[in-house]
Each structure stands twice: as structure tokens, then as C-alpha cells.
Coordinates of C-alpha atoms in Angstrom, one line a residue:
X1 CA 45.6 73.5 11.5
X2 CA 43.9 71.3 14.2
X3 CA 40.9 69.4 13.4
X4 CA 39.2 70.1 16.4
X5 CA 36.3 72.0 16.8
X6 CA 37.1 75.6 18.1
X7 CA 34.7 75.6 21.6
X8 CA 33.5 72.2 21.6
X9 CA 31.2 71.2 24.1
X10 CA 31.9 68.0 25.8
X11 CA 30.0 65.5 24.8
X12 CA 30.2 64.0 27.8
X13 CA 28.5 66.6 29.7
X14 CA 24.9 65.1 29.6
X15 CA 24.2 61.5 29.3
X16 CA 20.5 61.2 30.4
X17 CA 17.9 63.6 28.9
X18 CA 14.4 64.4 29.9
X19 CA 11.5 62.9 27.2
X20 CA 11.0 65.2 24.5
X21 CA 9.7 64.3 21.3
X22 CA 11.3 66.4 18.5
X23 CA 14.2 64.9 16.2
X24 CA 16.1 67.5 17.4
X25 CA 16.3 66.4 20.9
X26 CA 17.3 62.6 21.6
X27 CA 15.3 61.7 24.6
X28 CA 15.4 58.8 27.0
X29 CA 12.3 57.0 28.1
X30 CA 11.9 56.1 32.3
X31 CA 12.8 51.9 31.2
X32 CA 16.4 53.1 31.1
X33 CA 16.5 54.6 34.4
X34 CA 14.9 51.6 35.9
X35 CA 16.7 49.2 34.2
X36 CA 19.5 50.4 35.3
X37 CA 21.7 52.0 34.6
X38 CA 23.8 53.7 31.8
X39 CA 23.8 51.0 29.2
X40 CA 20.0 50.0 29.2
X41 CA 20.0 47.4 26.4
X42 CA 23.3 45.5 28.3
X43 CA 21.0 45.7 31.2
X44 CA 17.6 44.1 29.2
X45 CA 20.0 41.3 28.1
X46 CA 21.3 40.5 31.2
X47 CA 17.7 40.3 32.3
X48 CA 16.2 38.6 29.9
X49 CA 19.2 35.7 30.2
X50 CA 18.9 35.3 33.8
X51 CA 15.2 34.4 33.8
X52 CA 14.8 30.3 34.6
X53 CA 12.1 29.9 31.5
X54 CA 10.9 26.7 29.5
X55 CA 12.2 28.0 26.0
X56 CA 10.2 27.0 22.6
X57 CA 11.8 29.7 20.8
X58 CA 15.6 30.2 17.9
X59 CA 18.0 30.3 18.2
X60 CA 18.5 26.1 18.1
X61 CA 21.3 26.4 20.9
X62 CA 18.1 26.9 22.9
X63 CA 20.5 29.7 25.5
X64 CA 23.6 27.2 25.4
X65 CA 21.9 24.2 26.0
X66 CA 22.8 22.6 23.2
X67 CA 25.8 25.2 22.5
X68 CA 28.5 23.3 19.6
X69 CA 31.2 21.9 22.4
X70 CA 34.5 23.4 20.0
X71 CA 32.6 26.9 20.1
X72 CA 31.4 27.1 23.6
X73 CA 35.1 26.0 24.7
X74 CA 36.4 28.6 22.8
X75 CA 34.2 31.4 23.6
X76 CA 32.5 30.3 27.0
X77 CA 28.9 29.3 27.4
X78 CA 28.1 33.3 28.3
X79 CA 28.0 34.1 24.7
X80 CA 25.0 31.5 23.9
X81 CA 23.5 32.5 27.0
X82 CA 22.8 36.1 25.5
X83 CA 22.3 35.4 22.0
X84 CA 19.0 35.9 22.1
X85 CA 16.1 36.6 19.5
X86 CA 13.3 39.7 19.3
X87 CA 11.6 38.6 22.5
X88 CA 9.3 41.4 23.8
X89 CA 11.6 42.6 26.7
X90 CA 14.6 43.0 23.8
X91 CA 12.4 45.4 21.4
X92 CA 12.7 44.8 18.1
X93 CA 15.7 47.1 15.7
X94 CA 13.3 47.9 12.8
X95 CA 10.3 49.5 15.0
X96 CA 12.1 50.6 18.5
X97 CA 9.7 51.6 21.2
X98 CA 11.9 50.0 24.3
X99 CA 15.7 49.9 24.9
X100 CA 16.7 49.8 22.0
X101 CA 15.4 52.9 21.2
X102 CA 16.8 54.2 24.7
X103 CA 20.1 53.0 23.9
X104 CA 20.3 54.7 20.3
X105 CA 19.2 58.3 22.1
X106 CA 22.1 57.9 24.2
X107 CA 24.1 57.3 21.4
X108 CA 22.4 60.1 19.7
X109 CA 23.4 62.3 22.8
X110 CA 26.8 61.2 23.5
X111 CA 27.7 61.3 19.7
X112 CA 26.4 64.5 18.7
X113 CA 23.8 63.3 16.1
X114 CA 20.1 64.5 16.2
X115 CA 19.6 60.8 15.3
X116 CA 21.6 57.2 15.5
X117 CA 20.9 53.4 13.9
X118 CA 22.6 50.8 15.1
X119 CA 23.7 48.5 12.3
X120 CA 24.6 44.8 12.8
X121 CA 25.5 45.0 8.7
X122 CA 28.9 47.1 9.6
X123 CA 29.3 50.5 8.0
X124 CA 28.7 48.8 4.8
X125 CA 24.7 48.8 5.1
X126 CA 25.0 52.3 6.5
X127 CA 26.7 53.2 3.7
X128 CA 24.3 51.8 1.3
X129 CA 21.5 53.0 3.0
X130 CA 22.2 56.5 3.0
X131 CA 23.1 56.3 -0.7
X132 CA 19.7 54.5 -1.8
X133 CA 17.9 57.3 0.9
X134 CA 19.3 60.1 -1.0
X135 CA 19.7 59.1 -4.8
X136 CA 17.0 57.6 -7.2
X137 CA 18.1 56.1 -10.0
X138 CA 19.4 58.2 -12.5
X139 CA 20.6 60.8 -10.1
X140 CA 24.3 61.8 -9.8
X141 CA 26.5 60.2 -6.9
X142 CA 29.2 62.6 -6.1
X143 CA 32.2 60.5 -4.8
X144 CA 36.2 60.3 -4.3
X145 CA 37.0 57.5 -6.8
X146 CA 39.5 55.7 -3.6
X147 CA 35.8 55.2 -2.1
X148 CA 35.0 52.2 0.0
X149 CA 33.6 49.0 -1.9
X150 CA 30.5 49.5 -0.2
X151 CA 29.8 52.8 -1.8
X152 CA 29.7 50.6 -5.6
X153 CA 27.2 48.4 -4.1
X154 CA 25.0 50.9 -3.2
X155 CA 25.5 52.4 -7.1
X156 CA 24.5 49.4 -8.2
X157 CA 21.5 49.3 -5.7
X158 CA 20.3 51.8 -5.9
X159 CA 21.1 52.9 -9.3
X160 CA 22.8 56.1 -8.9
X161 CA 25.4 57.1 -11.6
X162 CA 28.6 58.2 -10.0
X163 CA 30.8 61.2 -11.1
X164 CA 34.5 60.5 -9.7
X165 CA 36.4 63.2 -8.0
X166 CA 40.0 61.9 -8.2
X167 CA 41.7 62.0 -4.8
X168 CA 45.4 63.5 -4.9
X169 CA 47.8 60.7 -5.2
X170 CA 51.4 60.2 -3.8
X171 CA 53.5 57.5 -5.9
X172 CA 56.2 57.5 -3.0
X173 CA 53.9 56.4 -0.6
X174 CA 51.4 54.7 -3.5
X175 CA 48.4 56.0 -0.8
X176 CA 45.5 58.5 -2.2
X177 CA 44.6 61.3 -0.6
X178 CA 41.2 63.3 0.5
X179 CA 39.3 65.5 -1.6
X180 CA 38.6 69.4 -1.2
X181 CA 35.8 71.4 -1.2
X182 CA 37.3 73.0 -4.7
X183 CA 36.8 69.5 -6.4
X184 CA 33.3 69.0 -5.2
X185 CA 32.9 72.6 -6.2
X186 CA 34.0 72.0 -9.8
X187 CA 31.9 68.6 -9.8
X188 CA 28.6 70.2 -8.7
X189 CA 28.8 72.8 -11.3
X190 CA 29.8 70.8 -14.3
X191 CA 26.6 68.2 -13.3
X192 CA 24.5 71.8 -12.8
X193 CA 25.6 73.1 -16.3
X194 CA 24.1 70.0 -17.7
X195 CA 21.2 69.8 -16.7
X196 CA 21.9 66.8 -14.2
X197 CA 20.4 65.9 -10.6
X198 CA 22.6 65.7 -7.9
X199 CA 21.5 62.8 -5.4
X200 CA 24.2 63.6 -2.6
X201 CA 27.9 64.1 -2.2
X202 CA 29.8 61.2 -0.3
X203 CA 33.5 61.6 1.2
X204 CA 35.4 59.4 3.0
X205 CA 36.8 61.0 6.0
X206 CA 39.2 59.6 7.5
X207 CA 40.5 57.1 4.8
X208 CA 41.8 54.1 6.1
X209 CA 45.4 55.8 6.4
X210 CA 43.6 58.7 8.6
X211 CA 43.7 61.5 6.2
X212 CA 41.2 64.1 6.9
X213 CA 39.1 65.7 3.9
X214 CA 37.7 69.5 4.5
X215 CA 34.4 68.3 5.2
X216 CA 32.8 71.8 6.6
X217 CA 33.8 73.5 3.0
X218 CA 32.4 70.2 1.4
X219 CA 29.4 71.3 3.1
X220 CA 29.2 74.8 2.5
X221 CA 29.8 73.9 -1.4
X222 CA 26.8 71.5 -0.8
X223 CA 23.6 72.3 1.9
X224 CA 23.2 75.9 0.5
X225 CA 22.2 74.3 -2.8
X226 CA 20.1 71.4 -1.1
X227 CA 22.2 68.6 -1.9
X228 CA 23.3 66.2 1.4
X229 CA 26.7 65.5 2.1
X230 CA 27.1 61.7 3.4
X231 CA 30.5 60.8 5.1
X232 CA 32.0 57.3 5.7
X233 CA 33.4 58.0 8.8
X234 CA 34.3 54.1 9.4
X235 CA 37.6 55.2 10.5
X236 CA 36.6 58.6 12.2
X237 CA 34.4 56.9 15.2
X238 CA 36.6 58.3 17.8
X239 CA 36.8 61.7 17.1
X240 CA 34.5 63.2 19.1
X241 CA 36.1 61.6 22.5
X242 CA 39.4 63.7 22.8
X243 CA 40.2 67.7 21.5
X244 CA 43.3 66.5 20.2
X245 CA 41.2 64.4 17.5
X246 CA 39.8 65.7 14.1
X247 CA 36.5 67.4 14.4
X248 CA 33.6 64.6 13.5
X249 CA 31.8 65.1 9.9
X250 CA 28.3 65.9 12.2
X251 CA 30.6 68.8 14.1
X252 CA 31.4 70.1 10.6
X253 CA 27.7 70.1 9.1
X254 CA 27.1 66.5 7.3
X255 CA 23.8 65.2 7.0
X256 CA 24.6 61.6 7.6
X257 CA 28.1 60.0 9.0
X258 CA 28.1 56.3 9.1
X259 CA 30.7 55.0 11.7
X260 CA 32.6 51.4 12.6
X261 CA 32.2 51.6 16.4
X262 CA 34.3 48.4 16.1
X263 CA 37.4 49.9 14.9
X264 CA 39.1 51.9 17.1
X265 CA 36.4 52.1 19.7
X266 CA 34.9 48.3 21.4
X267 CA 32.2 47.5 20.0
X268 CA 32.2 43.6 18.4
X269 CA 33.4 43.1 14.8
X270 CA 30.4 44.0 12.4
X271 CA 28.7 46.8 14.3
X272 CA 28.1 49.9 13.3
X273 CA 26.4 53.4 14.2
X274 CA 24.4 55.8 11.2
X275 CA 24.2 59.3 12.9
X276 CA 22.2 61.5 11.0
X277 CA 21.6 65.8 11.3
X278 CA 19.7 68.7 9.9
X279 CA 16.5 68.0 7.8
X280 CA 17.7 67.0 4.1
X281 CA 17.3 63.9 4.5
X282 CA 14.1 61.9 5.5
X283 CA 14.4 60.1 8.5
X284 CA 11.5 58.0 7.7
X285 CA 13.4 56.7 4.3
X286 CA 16.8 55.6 6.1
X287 CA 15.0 53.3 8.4
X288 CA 12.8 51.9 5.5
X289 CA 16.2 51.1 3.5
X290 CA 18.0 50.3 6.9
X291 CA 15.3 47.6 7.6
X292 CA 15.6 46.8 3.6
X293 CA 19.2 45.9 3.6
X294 CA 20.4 44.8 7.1
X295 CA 19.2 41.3 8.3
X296 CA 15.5 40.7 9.4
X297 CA 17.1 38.8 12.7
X298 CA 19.5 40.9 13.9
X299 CA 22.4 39.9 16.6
X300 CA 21.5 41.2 19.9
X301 CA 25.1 40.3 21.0
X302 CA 26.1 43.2 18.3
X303 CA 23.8 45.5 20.0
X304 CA 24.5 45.2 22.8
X305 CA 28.3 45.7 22.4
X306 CA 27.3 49.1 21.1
X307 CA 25.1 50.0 23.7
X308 CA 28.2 49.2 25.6
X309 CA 30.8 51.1 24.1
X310 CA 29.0 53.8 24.3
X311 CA 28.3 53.0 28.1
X312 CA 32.3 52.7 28.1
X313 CA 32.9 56.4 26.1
X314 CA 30.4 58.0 28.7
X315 CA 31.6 56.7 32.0
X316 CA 35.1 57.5 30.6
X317 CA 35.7 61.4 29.5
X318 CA 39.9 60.5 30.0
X319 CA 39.9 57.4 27.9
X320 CA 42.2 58.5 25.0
X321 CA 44.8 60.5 27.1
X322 CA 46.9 57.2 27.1
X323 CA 46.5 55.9 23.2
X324 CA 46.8 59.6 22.3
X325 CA 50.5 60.2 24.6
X326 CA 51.2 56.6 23.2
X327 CA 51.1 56.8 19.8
X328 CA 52.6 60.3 19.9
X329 CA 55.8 59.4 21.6
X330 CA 56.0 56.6 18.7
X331 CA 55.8 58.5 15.8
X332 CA 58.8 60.8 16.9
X333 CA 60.4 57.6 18.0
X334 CA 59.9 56.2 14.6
X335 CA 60.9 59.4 12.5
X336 CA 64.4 59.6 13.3
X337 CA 65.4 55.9 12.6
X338 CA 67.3 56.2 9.6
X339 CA 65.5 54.7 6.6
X340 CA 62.4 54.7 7.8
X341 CA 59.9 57.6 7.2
X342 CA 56.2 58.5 9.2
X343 CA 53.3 59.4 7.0
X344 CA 52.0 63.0 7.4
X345 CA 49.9 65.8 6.0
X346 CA 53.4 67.1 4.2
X347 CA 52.9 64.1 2.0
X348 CA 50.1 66.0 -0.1
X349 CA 50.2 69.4 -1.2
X350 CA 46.9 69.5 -0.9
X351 CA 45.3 71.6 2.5
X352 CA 44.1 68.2 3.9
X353 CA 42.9 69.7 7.3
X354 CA 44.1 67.0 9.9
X355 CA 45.5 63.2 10.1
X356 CA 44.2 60.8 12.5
X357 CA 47.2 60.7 15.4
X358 CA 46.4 57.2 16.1
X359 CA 47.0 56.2 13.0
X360 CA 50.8 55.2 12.2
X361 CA 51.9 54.4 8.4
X362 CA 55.6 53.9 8.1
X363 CA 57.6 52.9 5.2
X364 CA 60.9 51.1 4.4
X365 CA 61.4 52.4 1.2
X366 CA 64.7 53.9 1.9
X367 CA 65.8 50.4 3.0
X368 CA 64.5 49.1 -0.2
X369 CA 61.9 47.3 1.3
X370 CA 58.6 47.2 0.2
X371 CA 55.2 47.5 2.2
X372 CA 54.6 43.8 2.4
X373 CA 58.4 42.7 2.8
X374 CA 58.7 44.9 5.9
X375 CA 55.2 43.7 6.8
X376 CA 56.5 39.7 6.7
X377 CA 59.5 40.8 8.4
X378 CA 57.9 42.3 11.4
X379 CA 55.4 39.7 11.6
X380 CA 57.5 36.2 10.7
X381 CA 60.3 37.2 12.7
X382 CA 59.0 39.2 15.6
X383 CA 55.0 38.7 15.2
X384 CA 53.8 42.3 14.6
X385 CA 50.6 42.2 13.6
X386 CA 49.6 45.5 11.5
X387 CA 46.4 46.3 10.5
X388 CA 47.1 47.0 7.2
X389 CA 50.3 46.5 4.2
X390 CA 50.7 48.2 0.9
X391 CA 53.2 48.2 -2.0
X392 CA 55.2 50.8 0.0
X393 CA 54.1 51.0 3.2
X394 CA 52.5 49.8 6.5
X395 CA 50.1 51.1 8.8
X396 CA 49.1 50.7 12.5
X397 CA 46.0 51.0 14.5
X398 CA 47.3 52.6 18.0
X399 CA 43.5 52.0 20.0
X400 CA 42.5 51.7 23.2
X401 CA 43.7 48.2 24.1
X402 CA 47.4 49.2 22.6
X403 CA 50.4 47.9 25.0
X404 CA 53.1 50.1 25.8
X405 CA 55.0 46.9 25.7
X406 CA 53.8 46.6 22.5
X407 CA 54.6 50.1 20.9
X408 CA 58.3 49.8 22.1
X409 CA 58.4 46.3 20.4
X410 CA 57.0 48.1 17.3
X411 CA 60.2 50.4 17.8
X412 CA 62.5 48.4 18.5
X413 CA 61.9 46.5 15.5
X414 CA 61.8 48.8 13.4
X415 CA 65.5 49.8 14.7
X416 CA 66.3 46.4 14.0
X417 CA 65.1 46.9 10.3
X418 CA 67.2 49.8 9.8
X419 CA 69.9 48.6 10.8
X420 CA 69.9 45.3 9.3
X421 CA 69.0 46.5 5.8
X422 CA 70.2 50.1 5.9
X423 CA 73.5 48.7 3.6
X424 CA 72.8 45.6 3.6
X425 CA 70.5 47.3 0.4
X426 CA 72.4 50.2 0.2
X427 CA 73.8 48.5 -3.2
X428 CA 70.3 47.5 -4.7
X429 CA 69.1 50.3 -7.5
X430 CA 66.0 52.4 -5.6
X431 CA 63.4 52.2 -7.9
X432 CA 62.0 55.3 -9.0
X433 CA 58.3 56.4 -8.3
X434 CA 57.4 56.7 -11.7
X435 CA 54.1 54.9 -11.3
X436 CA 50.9 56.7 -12.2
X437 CA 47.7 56.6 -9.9
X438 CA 45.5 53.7 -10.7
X439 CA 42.5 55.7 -10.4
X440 CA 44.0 58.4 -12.1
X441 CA 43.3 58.2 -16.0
X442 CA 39.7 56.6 -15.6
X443 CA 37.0 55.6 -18.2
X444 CA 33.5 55.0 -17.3
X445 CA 31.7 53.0 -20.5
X446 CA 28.7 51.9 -18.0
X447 CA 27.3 52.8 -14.8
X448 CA 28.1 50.2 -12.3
X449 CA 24.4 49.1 -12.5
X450 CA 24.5 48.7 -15.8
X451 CA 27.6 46.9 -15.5
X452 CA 26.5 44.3 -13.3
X453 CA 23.4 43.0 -15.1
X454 CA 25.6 43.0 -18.4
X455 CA 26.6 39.7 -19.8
X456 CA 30.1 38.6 -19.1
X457 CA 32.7 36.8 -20.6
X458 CA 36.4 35.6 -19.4
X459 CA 39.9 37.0 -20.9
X460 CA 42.9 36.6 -20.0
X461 CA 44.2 39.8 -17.9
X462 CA 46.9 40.8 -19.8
X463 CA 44.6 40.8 -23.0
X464 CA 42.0 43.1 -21.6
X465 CA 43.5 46.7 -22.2
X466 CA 40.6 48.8 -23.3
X467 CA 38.3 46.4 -22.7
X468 CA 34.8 47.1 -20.3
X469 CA 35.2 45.6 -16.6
X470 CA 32.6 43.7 -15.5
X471 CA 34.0 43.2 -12.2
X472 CA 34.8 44.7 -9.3
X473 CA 39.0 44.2 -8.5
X474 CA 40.3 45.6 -5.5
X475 CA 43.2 44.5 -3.3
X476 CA 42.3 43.7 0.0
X477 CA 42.6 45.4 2.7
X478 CA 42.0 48.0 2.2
X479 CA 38.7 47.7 -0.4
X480 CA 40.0 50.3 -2.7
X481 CA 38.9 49.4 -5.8
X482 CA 41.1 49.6 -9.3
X483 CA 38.9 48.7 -11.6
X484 CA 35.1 49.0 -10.8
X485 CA 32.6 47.4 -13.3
X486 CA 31.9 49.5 -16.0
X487 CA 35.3 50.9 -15.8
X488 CA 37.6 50.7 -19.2
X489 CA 40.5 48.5 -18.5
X490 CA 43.5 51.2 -18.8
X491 CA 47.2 51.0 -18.8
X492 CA 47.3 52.3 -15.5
X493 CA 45.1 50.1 -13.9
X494 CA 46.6 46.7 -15.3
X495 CA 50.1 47.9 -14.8
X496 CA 49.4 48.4 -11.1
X497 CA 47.1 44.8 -11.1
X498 CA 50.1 42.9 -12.4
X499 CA 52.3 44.8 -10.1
X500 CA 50.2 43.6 -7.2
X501 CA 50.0 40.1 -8.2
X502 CA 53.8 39.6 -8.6
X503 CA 54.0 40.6 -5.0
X504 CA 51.2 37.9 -4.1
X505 CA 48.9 39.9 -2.6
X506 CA 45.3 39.0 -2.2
X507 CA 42.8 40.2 -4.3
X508 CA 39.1 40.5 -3.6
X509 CA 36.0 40.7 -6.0
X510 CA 37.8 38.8 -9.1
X511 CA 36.4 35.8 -10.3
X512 CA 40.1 34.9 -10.6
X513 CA 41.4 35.2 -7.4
X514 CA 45.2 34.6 -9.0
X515 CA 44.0 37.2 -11.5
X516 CA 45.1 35.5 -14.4
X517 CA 41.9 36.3 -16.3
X518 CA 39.2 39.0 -16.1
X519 CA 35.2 39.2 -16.2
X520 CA 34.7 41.9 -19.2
X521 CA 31.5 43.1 -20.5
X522 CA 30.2 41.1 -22.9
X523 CA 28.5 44.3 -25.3

């Protein structure tokens, strides 16, 4: 089944709008045509750095002059230059009556949305924003349990109390799934039938390995009954620019899709877009938390770089023909060297609905490799940088800077791999996927909330089966937490921890980064 969206309209087709005031319509004030062009707030900043002006005003670099000499040579002077405070001309993030706001219509425009925030807090304040807009404490979080770290900050926050929908889980790849409409279906009622309010529903759609969740039957399970569907769409920010992609979560009905314009699109590292549709949420409440939880002096260099990649997506309606026919031709490249197999949707049994195409995750199992030994490999010997390693596989970002020099490296490589290894282990026992999900067999003692204003006290790790977390433990990437505070330490969980450090992989959120000892709740 394709992802895309069965006669969707470009949304390239209209960049510049006439002014109109209703939510409904972004609209585009007469500062953008004058300034110039299609990325007004690139063109303000330009502006503003090119005026010859006596400045009393931060940052202390005072425009470069007085720019750190190992940062400027590494950089260029340029970078100062621009980095630039709230100055009148610049408009101001929190209250946007210039090009900023300009700049986030056209986003609003180009994206789809009936409203967009730029966020210079990544899709992590997004995330907690729309979380805190739509849930009062007390009210029932509906979430995947392979969510984002981001999404237990904003349970803690805001003081939601989450009901976990576990994802489908394959041990041969040791990588969780999405979640179907079915399971929110079953989650709503059992909340209904006792008598509990339901905040909002959040999916993660794409996750980090590009699976796709059903997020219009999500929807339909969830708007007729008034409760908002949120997506994290941090790895989805592409999807509207090409018919070949999955359909966004705003094309499939969600009320509020926060997106990392820096991933696969070009924005800089840290900025993010909130797009927001339909009327369950108030509009006036996500900018109140927005202003709450992102930074009260705000990087105009990260704004502009959105107003920029969105300048880029409009001025370019072909851009993804290349990374699309790219990573294409490597996946079937890939596939039929022997030993080494190309995630897919055939992986779950689940009906998951599409899988990002620009997202490659490969495994050496068969050559008895692990994720992170035939991540090193790549890397040490032939530096092949992937974006992300797990216990049994590896998975790369194809974007639009990707090489074609650089994808028929990847190949080659991974030739070299196979046939290096391919007897060379052939007498080594393959070890048997007999490992349970960590998230599957979960106990929740205390809401996260309550978990993180609970006393703690230290124990050692392998001590700490059925004890309550009081920390949040995830390998990192990708921020998938195993145990989340609150959480009863299980078998599971601390079989797949000690796993994890054996290997020597980093762990983020322990107090213990060597995880020899755990944060429990001291009750």
C-alpha cells in the first residue's frame, strides 16, 4: 500500500497568499514581498547585518567583533555577523507581527498546516508543548511505549499519566514497530470504561527506523470522540515533498505534528517546525507553553535556517528525485549480498502502512555480526559514518546531500563484509532470538511525575529486579527508553540492560553512565 495521499495537491503550487485573517488560511503580509523575496526572514537578517551601526546591544561578540579567534576560524566571521538578538526589524518568536510571522505562513502554506511554530528547542519542546497543551494533570496520555525521551518529560511536566500501547516487536532485528488504530482502539475504551479522561493520543510516525503507523485510522478512532491525536513526526519532515513518500500525519487528519526540519531536510541542528490543524486544540495555549518552554532569547541563526529550508523546498518541486532513485537502487543492491538482509514492512505482521525509502537498516546477522561490530567495521576500516547502530543492526540516513560516491562505497563495503565473514563465521553457533521485548512485560508503580519528585537511593544494577526506577535509562541513539522512572525493574528489562553494557554501548539518563548501579525509588 503506498503512503501517499491518493490526489494530493502539490504543495508547491502556491507559495505567496493574499492577507486573510482566519486560522484557516496562512496569509503573507506586503514586508515579505518587499523584502524580498521567498525567504523574508533570511532577507531581514541579511539586512539587519549589513547596516554600518554603533552597537550597545548582546550578544558580547558585538557582530564578530570580538568573535573567539578558534570559533571564527572554524566557522568564518559570517556566522557572528548574523547572530543577532530581537532587534525591532527581526520581530520577536513569542509575539510575531513581522517576518517571522511571514516566514511561519509560508511554512504554514508549503507544509500543509493551518498553522506552524518555529522551535529553536528541536522537536523536543514541540513535543512537550503539545503534550502540556492538551493534557492537565491527571488526564490520560495515550502513547507507544518505544516513544521519544521527550514525550516522558512532558509526563513529568505536565503531569499527564500515560497508558502504554506496546509496539509490535521483532527479536531478529531487536527494532519495535508502530502501533494500529486497533490498539488505540482498545486503549480508549478501557480508559472510557473507567471512568478516565483522555488528554490526547501521541504516535511516533515515522520511528527512527522509518516505520509508518496508520495515523488516518488513529484518527478516526480518536477526533470523532474529541480527543487530539499528536504525532512526532521528527523523522517524517520530508514527506510531503515527493508522491513516492508516506503521506504526512496533517494529510492523514492529526491535530498537531511536530517535525525536525534538520534531519533529512537543511535546516541547522536544533530546529524544529510544530504544524498544527482542525480546531481541538487551542492555538492560543501552544504558543503560551511554546514561549513557556523554549528559550526567552532565541537563535535567529536557527530561524533563519528554517525560513530557509523552506525557501529551498519551494524553489525546488524536483529535489528528492535523486535521494529517492539513490537510495532505491541501494537497497536492491544491498538485498542480494549474501548475509546481509534490508529492513522492510515484511518484518512485522502487523499492516504498518508504509516505510520511509530513505531510510536504510541492514543487518549482519547472518554473518554473525552484530549491529555495532558491523557498525566499527564500516567505520574503522573504511569510515562509514551511519546515523544510527543497534544490537543487530545499522541504519542510514540517504538525504539530500547523499553522494552517489558515497552509496556505492556503502555497497561496496558491505560486499567486502560478506565476503570476509560469510565463513570466516560460518563455524561460530548463530545465536538464537530468543530475547523478549524490553518494553514488552511492563510495570508502572508510579507515574513518571511522581517518580521524579520521589526520593532516591543507589543499588547496584544487578540487585534491582522488582525494584521502582527512579530513572530514566535509555541507550542512546536512539532515545528509546527501557526503563522510564516509575517503571518496575523486570527481567526483561535488566536482561536487555546488561546485554547492552557488555557490548559498551552508551547509555544516556543513568546516573551511572557504566550502569553498574541504578537510581530506585526510595518508597
Amino acid at each position: 500500500m503506498s503512503g501517499s495521499a491518493t490526489g494530493r495537491e502539490s504543495p508547491r503550487r502556491h507559495v505567496v497568499v493574499h492577507c486573510d485573517t482566519s486560522l484557516n488560511k496562512p496569509t503573507i503580509s506586503e514586508t515579505a514581498a518587499v523584502q524580498g523575496g521567498t525567504a523574508p526572514f533570511v532577507q531581514a537578517l541579511q539586512s539587519a547585518a549589513s547596516q554600518d551601526v554603533s552597537c550597545f546591544h548582546f550578544p558580547g561578540h558585538n557582530r564578530g567583533k570580538a568573535a573567539p579567534s578558534s570559533l571564527s576560524k572554524l566557522i568564518g566571521s559570517g556566522a557572528f555577523l548574523h547572530d543577532l538578538p530581537e532587534l525591532p526589524e527581526l520581530d520577536d518568536l513569542f509575539s510575531p507581527k513581522g517576518v517571522i510571522l511571514d516566514a511561519q505562513r509560508l511554512a504554514a502554506e508549503l507544509f500543509g498546516s493551518s498553522k506552524t511554530w518555529f522551535l529553536v528547542n528541536g522537536t523536543t519542546c514541540g513535543i512537550q508543548a503539545s503534550v502540556v497543551a492538551t493534557c492537565s494533570p491527571g488526564d490520560y496520555l495515550i502513547v507507544p511505549r518505544n516513544c521519544h525521551i521527550s514525550v516522558i518529560s512532558a509526563l513529568v511536566l505536565s503531569g499527564a499519566v500515560p497508558k502504554y500501547i506496546i509496539p509490535e516487536y521483532n527479536s531478529v532485528w531487536d527494532i519495535a514497530g508502530g502501533i494500529t488504530p486497533l490498539q488505540v482502539d482498545k486503549a480508549v475504551k478501557e480508559l472510557e470504561e473507567d471512568g478516565k479522561r483522555i488528554g490526547a493520543v501521541l504516535v511516533t510516525s515515522p520511528t527512527y527506523h522509518g516505520v509508518c503507523s496508520n495515523v488516518q485510522g488513529i484518527v478516526s478512532v480518536c477526533q470523532p470522540r474529541g480527543i487530539p491525536v499528536i504525532v512526532d513526526e521528527a523523522h517524517g519532515a520530508h514527506f510531503r515533498f515527493h508522491d513516492s513518500f508516506p503521506s504526512t500525519a496533517i494529510e492523514q487528519g492529526a491535530d498537531l505534528a511536530v517535525q525536525s526540519t534538520h534531519k533529512v531536510l537543511c535546516s541547522l541542528t536544533q530546529s524544529s517546525m510544530l504544524h498544527m490543524a482542525g480546531d481541538l486544540v487551542d492555538v492560543d495555549k501552544v504558543s503560551q507553553c511554546l514561549q513557556f518552554l523554549q528559550s526567552s532569547s532565541p537563535s535567529y541563526l536557527l530561524l533563519s535556517s528554517l525560513d530557509a529550508a523552506r525557501s529551498q523546498l519551494s524553489e525546488n518541486p524536483n529535489i528528492f528525485d535523486e535521494p529517492l532513485a539513490i537510495a532505491s537502487k541501494t537497497t536492491d543492491q544491498l538485498r542480494i549480498i549474501p548475509g546481509i538482509s534490508v529492513l522492510d514492512l515484511t518484518c512485522f505482521s502487523s499492516d504498518f502502512p508504509a516505510i520511509d525509502p530513505l531510510r536504510i537498516t541492514l543487518s549482519a546477522s547472518d554473518l554473525h555480526l552484530s549491529g555495532y561490530e558491523a557498525d566499527d567495521i564500516l567505520y574503522e576500516d573504511h569510515q562509514i559514518v551511519s546515523e544510527l547502530v543497534g544490537t543487530r543492526a545499522v541504519t542510514y540516513a540517504v538525504n539530500l546531500g547523499t553522494r552517489l560516491q558515497d552509496v556505492k562505497k556503502l555497497v561496496k563495503c558491505a560486499e567486502h563484509l560478506s565476503e570476509k565473514y560469510l565463513f570466516a563465521n560460518s563455524s561460530k553457533l548463530k545465536k538464537e532470538n530468543r530475547d523478549c521485548s524490553p518494553l514488552e512485560n511492563i510495570s508502572v508503580h508510579l507515574t513518571p511525575r511522581e517518580a521524579f519528585f520521589t526520593k532516591k537511593r543507589t543499588m547496584n544494577i544487578e540487585d534491582s529486579l522488582g525494584e521502582i526506577c527512579g530513572e530514566l535509562i535509555c541507550p542512546y541513539p536512539p532515545g528509546i527508553p527501557v526503563l522510564i522512572p516509575g517503571e518496575v525493574v523486570t527481567h526483561d528489562s535488566l536482561s536487555y540492560l546488561m546485554n547492552v553494557k557488555h557490548q559498551g554501548i552508551t547509555i544516556s539518563g543513568a546516573a551511572d553512565a557504566e550502569l553498574n548501579s541504578i537510581l530506585i525509588c526510595n518508597l
